Coordinates of C-alpha atoms and ligand atoms in Angstrom, one line a residue:
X1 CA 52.0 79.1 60.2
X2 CA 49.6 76.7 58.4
X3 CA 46.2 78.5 58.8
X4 CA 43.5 76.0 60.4
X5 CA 40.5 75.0 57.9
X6 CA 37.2 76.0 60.0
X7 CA 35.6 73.3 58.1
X8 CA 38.0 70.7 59.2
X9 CA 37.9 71.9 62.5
X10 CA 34.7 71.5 62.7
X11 CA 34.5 67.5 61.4
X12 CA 37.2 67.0 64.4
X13 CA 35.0 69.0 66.6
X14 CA 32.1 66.9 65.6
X15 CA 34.1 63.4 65.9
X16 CA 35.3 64.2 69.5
X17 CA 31.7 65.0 70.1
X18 CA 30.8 62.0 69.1
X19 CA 33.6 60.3 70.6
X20 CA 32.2 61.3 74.3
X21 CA 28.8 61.1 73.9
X22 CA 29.2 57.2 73.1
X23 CA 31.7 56.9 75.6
X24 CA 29.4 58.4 78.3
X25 CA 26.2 57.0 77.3
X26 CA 28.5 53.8 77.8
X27 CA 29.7 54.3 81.1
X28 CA 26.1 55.3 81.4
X29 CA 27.1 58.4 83.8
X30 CA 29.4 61.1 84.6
X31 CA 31.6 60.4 87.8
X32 CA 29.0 60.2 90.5
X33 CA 30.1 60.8 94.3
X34 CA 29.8 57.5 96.2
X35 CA 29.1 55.1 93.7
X36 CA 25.6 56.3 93.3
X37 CA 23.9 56.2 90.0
X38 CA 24.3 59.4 88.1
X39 CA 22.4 61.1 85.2
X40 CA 23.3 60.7 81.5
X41 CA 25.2 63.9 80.5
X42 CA 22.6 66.0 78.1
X43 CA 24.1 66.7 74.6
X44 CA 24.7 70.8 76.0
X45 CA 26.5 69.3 78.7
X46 CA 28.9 67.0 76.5
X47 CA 29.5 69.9 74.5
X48 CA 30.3 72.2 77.5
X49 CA 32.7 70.0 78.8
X50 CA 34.0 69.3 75.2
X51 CA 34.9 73.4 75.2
X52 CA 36.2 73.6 79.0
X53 CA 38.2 76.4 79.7
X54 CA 38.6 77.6 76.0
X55 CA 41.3 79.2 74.8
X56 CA 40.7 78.2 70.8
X57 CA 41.2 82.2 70.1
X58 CA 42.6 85.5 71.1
X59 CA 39.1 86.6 72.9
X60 CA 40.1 84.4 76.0
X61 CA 42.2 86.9 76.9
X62 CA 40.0 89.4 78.0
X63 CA 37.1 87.8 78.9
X64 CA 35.6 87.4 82.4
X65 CA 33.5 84.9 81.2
X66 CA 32.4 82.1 78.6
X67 CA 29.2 82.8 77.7
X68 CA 27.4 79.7 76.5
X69 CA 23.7 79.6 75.7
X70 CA 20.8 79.4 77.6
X71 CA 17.4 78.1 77.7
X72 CA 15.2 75.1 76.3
X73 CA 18.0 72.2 75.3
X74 CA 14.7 71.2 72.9
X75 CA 13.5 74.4 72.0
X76 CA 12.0 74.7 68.4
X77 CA 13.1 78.2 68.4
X78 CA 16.4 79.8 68.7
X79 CA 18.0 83.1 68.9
X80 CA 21.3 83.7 67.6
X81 CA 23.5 87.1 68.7
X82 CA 26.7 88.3 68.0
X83 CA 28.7 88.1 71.4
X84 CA 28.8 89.0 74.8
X85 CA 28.9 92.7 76.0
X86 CA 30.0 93.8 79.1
X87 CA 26.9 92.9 81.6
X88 CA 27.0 89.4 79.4
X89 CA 30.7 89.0 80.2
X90 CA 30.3 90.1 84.4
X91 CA 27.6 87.2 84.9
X92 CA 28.2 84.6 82.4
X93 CA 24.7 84.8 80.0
X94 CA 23.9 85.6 77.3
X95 CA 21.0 89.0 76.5
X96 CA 21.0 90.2 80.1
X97 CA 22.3 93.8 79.7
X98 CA 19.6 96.5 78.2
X99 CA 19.7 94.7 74.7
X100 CA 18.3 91.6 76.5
X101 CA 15.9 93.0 77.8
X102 CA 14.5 94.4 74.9
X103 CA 15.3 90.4 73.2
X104 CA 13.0 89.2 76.4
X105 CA 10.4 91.6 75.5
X106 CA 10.5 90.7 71.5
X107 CA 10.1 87.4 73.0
X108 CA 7.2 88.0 75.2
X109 CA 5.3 89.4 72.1
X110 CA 5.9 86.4 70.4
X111 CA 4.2 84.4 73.0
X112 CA 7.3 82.8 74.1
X113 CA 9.5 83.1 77.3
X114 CA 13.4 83.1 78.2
X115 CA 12.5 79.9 79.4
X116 CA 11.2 78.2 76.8
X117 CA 13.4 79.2 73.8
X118 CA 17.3 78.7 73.5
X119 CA 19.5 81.9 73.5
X120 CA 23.2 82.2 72.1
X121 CA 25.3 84.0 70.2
X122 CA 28.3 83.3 67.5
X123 CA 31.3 83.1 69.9
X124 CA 31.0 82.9 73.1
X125 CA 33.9 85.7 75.0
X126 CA 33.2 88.9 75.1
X127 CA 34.9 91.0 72.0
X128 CA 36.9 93.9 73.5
X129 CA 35.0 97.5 73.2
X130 CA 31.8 95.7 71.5
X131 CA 33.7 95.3 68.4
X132 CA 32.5 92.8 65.9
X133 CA 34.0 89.4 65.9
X134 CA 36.7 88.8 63.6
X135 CA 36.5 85.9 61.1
X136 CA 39.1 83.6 62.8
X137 CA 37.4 84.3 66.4
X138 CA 33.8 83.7 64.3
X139 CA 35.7 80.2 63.0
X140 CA 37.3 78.5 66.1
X141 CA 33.8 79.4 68.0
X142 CA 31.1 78.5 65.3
X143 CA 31.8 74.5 65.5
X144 CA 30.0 75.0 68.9
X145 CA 27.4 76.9 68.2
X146 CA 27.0 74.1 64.9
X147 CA 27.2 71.7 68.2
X148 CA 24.9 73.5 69.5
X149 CA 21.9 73.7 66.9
X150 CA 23.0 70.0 66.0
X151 CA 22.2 69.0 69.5
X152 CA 18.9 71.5 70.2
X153 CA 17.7 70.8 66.3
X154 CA 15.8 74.1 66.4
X155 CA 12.7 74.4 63.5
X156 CA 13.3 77.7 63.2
X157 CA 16.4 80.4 63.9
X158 CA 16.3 84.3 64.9
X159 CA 19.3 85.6 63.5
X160 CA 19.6 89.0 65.4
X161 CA 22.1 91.6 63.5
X162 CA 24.6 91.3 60.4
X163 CA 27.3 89.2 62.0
X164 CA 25.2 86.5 63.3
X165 CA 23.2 86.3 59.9
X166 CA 26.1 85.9 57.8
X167 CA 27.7 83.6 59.7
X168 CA 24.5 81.4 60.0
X169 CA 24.0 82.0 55.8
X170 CA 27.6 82.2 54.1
X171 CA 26.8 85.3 53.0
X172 CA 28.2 89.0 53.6
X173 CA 24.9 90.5 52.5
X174 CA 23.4 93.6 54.6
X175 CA 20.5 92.7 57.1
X176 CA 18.4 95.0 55.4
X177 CA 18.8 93.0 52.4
X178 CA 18.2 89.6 54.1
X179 CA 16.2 91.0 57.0
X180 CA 11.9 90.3 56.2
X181 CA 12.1 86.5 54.7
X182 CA 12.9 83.2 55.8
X183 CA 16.4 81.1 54.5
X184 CA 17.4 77.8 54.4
X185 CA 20.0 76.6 56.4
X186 CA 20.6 72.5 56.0
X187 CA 16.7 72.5 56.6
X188 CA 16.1 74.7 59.2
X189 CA 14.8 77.8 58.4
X190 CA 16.7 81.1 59.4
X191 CA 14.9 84.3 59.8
X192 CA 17.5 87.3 59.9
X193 CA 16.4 90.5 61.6
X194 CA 17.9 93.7 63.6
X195 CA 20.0 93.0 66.4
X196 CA 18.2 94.6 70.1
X197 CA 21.3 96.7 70.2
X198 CA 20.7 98.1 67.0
X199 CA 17.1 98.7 68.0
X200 CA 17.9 100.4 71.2
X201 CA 19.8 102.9 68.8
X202 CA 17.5 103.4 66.2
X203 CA 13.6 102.8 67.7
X204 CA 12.6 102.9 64.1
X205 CA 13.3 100.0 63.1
X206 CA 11.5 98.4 65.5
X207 CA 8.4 98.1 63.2
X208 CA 10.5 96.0 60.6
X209 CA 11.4 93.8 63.3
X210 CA 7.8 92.8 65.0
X211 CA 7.3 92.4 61.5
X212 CA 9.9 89.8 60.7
X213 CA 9.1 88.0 64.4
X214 CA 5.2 87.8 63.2
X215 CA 6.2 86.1 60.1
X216 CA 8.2 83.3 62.4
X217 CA 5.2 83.6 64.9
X218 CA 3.2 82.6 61.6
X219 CA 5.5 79.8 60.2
X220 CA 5.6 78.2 63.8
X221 CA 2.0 78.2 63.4
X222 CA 1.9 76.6 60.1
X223 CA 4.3 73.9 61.6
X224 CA 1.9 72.9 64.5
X225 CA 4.0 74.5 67.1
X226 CA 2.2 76.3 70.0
X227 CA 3.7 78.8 72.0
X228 CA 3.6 78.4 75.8
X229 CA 1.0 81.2 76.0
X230 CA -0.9 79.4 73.4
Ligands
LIG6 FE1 36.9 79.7 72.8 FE2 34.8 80.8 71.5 FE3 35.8 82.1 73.6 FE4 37.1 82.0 71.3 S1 35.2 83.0 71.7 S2 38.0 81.6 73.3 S3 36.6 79.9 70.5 S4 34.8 80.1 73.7

């Protein structure tokens, strides 16, 4: 079997994107009961409808659910996980199991609430046993989550654990090696750091951490972004 180009797929992804946002900002609505007037889809919507009921790799198979992102559709700041775990997988969101509620409490030091900042991870179905995604699960998934950050246009990325960084940075590099410095990443800038998982296994490294989310706390700063807490 010819193996599928992840960069190719994600130039096809991107045109078929394309393709439907023009066609429904044409139509000027999704179907709409009765005639009426309806909304213009958002860009998250076009590209939730664009993934449907996925099956682009061997995770569908286990999953309860697709787990897309959630939060601020024009957040400046955005949080990039691994996967789903199980709690993720039972109710369809992402961070909602012990790990995210350490990642909401990160984020209410920061200043910053579920609310207001966007939330997702590298593919969206649950890998069986926690295991890390596999490179061809990380490739048919990551031309959403590219979708995704297209659409959004985030100033700044949280990239929380190895996986995620290296998958946002081309790299295979340890997150203690990346972790405590800002990247560039087509202009935004990425900030890698310790998953809450991780944290919730080794406490220690929770001083590293505050320290890496003070330094984005700082750059949002220097960009003239205020936190909803001010
Ligand atoms: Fe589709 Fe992503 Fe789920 Fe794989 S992980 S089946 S690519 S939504």
């Amino acid at each position: 079997m010819t193996a599928v180009d992840p960069v190719d797929e994600l130039h096809e992804l991107t045109r078929a994107l394309r393709r439907n946002l023009a066609r429904h900002a044409g139509r000027g609505a999704w179907a709409a009961p009765g005639g009426r007037p309806a909304k213009q889809p958002t860009k998250l919507e076009v590209i939730r409808a664009e993934l449907g009921e996925c099956t682009r790799c061997k995770l569908h198979e286990t999953r309860k659910s697709i787990v897309f992102g959630v939060g601020d559709p024009d957040a400046p700041l955005m949080f990039v996980g691994e996967g789903p775990g199980e709690q993720e997988d039972k109710r369809g969101e992402p961070f909602v199991g012990p790990a995210g509620e350490l990642l909401d409490k990160m984020i209410e030091a920061m200043g910053w609430t579920r609310e207001s900042v966007y939330i997702n991870n590298i593919v969206m179905c649950r890998p069986p046993g926690n295991r890390n995604p596999q490179p061809d699960e990380v490739g048919a998934c990551t031309p959403f989550l590219e979708a995704r950050i297209g659409a959004i246009a985030p100033r700044i990325i949280v990239a929380l654990g190895r996986p995620a960084a290296n998958t946002l940075l081309g790299t295979d590099a340890p997150i203690s090696v990346l972790r405590g410095k800002f990247h560039d990443r087509n202009g935004v800038k990425v900030m890698p750091t310790f998953h809450p998982a991780y944290l919730l296994r080794e406490p220690d490294k929770k001083r590293d951490t505050w320290a890496d989310l003070k330094l984005v706390m700082a750059e949002l700063e220097r960009l003239g972004i205020q936190s909803p807490r001010g």
